[in-house]
Coordinates of C-alpha atoms and ligand atoms in Angstrom, one line a residue:
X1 CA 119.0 96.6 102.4
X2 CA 120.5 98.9 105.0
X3 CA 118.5 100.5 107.6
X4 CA 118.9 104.2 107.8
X5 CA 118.3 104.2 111.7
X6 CA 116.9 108.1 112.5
X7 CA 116.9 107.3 116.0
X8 CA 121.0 106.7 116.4
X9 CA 121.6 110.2 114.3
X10 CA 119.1 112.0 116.3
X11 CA 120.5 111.6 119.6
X12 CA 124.1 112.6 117.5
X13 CA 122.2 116.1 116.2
X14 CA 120.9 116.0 119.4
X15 CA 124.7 115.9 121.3
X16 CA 125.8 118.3 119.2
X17 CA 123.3 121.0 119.7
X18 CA 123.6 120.5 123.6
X19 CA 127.8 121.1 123.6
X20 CA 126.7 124.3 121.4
X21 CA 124.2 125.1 123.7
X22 CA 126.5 125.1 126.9
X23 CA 129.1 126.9 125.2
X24 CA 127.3 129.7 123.8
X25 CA 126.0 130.0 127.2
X26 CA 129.2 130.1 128.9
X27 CA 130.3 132.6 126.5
X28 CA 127.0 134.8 126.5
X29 CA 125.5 134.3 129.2
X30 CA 122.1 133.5 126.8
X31 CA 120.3 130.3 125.8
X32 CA 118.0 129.5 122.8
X33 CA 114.5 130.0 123.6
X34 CA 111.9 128.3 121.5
X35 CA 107.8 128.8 122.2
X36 CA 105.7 126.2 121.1
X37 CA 101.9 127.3 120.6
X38 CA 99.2 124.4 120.3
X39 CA 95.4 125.4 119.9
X40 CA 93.1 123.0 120.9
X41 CA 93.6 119.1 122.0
X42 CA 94.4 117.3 118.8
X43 CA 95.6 114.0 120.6
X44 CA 98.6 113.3 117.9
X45 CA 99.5 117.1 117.5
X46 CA 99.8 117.0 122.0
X47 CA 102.1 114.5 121.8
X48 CA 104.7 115.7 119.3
X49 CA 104.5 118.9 121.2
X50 CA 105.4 117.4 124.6
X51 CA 108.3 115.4 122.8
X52 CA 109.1 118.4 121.7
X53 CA 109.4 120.3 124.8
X54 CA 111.0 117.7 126.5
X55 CA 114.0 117.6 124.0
X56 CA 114.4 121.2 123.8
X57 CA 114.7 121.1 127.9
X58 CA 117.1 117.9 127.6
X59 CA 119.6 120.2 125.5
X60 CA 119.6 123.4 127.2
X61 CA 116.8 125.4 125.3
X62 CA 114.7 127.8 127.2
X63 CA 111.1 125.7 125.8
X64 CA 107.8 127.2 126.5
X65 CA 104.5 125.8 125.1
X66 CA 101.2 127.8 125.1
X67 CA 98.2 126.0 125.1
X68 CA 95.2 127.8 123.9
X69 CA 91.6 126.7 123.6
X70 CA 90.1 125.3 120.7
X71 CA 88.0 128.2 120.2
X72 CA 90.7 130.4 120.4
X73 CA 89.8 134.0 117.7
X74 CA 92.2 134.5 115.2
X75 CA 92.7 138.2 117.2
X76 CA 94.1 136.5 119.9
X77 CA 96.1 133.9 117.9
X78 CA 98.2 137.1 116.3
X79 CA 98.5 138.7 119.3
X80 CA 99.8 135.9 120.9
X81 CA 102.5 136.0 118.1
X82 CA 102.9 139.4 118.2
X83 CA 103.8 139.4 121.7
X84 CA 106.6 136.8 120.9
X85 CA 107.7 138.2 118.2
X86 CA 108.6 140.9 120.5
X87 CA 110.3 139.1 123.2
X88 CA 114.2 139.1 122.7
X89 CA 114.1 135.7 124.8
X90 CA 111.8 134.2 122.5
X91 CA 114.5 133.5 119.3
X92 CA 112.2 130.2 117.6
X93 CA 108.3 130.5 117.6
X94 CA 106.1 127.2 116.3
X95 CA 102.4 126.9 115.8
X96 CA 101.5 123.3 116.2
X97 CA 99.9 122.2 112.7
X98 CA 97.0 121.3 111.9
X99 CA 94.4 124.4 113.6
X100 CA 91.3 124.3 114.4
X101 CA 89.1 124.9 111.7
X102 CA 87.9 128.4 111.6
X103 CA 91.5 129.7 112.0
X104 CA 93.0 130.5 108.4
X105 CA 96.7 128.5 108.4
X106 CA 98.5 131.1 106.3
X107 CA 96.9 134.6 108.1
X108 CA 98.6 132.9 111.2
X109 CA 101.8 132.0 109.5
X110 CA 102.5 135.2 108.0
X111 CA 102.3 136.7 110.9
X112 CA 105.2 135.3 112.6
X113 CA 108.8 137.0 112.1
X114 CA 110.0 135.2 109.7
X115 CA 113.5 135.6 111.7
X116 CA 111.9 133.4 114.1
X117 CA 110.2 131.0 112.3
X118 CA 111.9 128.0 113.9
X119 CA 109.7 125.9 111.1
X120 CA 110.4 127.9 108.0
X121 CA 106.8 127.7 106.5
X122 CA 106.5 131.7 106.2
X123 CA 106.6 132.4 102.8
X124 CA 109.6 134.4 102.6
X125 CA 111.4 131.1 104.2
X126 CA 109.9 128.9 101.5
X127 CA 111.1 131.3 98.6
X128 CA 114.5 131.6 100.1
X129 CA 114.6 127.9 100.3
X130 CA 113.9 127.3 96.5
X131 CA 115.8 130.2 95.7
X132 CA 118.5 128.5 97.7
X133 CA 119.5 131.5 100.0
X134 CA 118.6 130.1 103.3
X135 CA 120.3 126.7 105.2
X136 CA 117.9 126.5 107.3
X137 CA 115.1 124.3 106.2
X138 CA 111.5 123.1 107.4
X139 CA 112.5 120.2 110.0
X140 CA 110.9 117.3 108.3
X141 CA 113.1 117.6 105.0
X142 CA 115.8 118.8 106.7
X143 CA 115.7 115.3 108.6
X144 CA 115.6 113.9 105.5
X145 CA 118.6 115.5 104.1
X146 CA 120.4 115.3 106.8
X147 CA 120.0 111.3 107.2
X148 CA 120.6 110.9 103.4
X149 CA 123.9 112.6 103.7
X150 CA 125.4 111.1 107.3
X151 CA 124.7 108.0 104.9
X152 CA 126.6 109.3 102.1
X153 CA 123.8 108.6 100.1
X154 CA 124.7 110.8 96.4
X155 CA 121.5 112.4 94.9
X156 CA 122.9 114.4 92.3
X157 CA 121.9 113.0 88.3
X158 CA 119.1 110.1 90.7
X159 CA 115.0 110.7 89.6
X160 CA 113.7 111.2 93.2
X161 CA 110.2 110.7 93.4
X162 CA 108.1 112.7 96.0
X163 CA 104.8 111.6 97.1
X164 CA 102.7 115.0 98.7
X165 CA 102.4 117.9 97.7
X166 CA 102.1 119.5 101.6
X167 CA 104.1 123.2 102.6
X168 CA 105.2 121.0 105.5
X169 CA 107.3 118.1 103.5
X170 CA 106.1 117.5 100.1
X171 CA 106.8 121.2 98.6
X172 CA 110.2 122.0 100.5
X173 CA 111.3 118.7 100.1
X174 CA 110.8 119.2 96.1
X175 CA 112.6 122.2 95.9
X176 CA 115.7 120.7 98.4
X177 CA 116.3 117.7 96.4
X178 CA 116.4 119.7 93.2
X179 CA 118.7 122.0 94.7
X180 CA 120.9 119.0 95.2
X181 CA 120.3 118.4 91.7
X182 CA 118.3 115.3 92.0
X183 CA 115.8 115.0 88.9
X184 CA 112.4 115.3 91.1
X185 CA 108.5 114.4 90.1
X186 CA 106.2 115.8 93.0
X187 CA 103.1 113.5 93.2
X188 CA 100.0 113.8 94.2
X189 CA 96.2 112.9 94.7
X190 CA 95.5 113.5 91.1
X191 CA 98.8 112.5 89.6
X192 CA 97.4 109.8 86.5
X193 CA 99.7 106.3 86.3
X194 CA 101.3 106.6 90.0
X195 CA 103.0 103.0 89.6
X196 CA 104.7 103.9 86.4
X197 CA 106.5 107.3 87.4
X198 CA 107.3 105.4 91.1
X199 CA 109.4 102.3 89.0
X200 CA 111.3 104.8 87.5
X201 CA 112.5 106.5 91.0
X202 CA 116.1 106.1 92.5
X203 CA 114.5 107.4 95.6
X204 CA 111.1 108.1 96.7
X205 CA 110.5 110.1 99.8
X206 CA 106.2 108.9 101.2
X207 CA 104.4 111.6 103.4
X208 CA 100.6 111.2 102.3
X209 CA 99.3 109.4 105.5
X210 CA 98.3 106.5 103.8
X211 CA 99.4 103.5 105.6
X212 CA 101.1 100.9 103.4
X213 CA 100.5 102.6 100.1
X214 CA 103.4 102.1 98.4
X215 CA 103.7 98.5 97.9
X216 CA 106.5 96.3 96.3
X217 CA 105.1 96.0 93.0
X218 CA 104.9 99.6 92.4
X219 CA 109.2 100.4 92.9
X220 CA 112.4 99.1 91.3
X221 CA 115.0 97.0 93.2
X222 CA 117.8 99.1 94.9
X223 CA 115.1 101.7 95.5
X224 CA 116.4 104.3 98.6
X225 CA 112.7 104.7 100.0
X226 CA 111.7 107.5 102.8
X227 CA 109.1 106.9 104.9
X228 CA 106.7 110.2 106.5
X229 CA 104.1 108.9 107.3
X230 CA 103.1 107.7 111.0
X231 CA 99.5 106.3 110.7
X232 CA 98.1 104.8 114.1
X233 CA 96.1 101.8 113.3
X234 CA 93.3 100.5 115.8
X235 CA 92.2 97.0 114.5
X236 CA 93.3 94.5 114.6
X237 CA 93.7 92.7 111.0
X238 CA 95.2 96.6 109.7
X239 CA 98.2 96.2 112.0
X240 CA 98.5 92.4 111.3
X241 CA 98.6 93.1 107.6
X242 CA 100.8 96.4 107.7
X243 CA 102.8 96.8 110.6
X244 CA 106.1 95.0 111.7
X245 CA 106.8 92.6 114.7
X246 CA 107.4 95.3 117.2
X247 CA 104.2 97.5 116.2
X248 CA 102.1 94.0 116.6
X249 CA 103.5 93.2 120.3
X250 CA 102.7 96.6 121.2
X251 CA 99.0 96.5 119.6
X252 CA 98.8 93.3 122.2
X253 CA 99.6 95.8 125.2
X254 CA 97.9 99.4 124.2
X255 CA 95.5 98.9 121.3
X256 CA 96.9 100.3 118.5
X257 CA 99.9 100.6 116.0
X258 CA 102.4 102.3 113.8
X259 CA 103.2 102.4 110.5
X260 CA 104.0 104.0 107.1
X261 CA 103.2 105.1 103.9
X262 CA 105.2 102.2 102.3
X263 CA 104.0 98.5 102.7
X264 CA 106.6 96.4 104.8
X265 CA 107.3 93.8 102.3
X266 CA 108.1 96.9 99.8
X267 CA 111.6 97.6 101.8
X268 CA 113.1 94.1 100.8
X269 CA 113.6 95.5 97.4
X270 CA 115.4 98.9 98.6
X271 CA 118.9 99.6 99.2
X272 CA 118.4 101.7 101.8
X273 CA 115.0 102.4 103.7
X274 CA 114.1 104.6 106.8
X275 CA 111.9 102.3 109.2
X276 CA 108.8 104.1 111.3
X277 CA 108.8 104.4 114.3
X278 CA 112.7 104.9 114.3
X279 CA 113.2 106.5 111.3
X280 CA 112.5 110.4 109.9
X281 CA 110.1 111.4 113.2
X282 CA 113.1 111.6 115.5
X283 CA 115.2 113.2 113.2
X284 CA 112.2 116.3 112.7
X285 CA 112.3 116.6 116.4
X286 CA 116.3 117.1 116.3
X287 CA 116.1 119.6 113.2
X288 CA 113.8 121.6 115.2
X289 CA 116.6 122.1 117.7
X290 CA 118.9 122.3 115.4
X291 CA 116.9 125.5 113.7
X292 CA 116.1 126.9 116.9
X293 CA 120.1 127.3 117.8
X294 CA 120.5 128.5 114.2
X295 CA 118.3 130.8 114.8
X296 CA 119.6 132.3 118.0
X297 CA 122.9 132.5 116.7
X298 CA 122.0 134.6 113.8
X299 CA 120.1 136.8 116.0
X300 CA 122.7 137.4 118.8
X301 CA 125.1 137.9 115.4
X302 CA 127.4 134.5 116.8
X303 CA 128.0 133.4 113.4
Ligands
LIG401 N1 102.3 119.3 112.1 C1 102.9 118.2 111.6 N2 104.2 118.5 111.4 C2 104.5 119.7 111.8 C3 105.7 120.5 111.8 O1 106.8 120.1 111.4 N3 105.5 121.8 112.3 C4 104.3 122.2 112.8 N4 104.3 123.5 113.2 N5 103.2 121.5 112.8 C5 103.3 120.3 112.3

């Protein structure tokens, strides 16, 4: 049982990018910029986007974050795109998922150049992706990947199971595991006999957002498991019953705590297992800069 510790090989992505970074500054004159755009004051969504912003400035990148009101039209939204999609300093452009309500997700997406979309969710990015003419990936599988590898971790010929069926993880992360010719079953809500298809997985990668779901019972021994998810628990007997040690001490100090899509007992039976907090969520944050230099480079034509 080996812990595949995200938090270690994201400050290494993280290193790396930086060095890049400075040099390609030194040589160009030019830094990355990336421009993060959050509508409304989801709590959860403010917080990635501040961790966000902070990393980006850590390494180098030029990082902006708009912060538009809730009720922000759908007019303005694609303005607001257009406008960056039209800045040459501008060379990554994210829009904080989930939006409010009454904005329509892919009317927004589209609209970004795909060129600069640091997330890869425009369609043309998603079909390049299955297609496998892109290497550049949506950050969260790419994390994934990423970790699997520096672990030397071989998925060609294993049955990897996904659990979601999301553009964000679930989808991409279907179509990058069978590229690496991994056998994969993407599961969802209405998939019949879930504990049966999830014994049979070599690996199963969990983004649902259902804390402890996948309990010990339902995978074989020598399982590699993923975790996604990062539920925040407020009472008391959830986090007693689902989180580990260090989630429990801090529920004592600010209220609440952390966890999973897989159950904690579920990871004795693995051979490797990603942890949360510490595992895949630091690693998203470091693809995201990774993409965003990617993306610069191919538009200055540095690579
Ligand atoms: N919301 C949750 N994860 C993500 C992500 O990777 N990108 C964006 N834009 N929104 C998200």
């Amino acid at each position: 049982m080996t812990i595949l510790d995200g938090k270690i090989l994201a400050d290494l992505v993280q290193q790396r990018v930086q060095q890049e970074v400075e040099e390609l500054k030194i040589r160009t004159g030019k830094v990355p910029g990336l421009t993060v755009v959050i509508a409304g004051n989801d709590p959860a969504s403010q917080i990635y986007v501040r961790g966000k912003n902070k990393t980006a400035e850590k390494l180098g990148i030029e990082s902006r974050v708009l912060e538009l009101d809730a009720s922000v039209s759908s007019s303005e939204l694609l303005d607001t795109i257009s406008r960056l999609n039209m800045d040459g300093d501008v060379h990554g452009i994210l829009v904080q998922m989930p939006l409010p309500d009454h904005l329509d997700e892919w009317e927004i997406l589209d609209h970004i150049d795909p060129a600069k979309d640091v997330d890869r969710f425009h369609p043309v990015n998603l079909g390049m992706l299955t297609l496998q003419r892109t290497d550049i990936y949506p950050c969260t599988p790419a994390g994934i990947l990423e970790t699997l590898d520096h672990y030397k971790i071989d998925l060609s010929g294993t049955h990897a199971v996904v659990l979601g069926r999301s553009f964000i993880v679930g989808k991409p992360m279907a179509a990058m595991l069978t590229n690496r010719n991994a056998t994969v079953t993407l599961c969802h809500s209405r998939t019949r006999d879930l504990p049966s298809i999830l014994k049979q997985a070599d690996i199963i990668v969990a983004a649902i957002g259902k804390p402890g779901f996948v309990t010990a019972d339902m995978v074989k021994d020598g399982v590699v498991l993923v975790d996604v998810g990062i539920n925040r628990l407020d009472k008391k007997e959830d986090v007693l019953a689902l989180c580990d040690e260090s989630q429990i001490k801090k529920f004592e100090k600010k209220g609440y705590g952390i966890t999973g899509d897989i159950h904690k007992e579920t990871f004795a039976k693995s051979s490797y297992y990603t942890p949360v907090p510490g595992g895949i969520g630091a690693m998203t944050v470091a693809m995201l800069m990774q993409n965003t230099l990617r993306l610069f480079k191919k538009q200055l034509h540095l690579d």
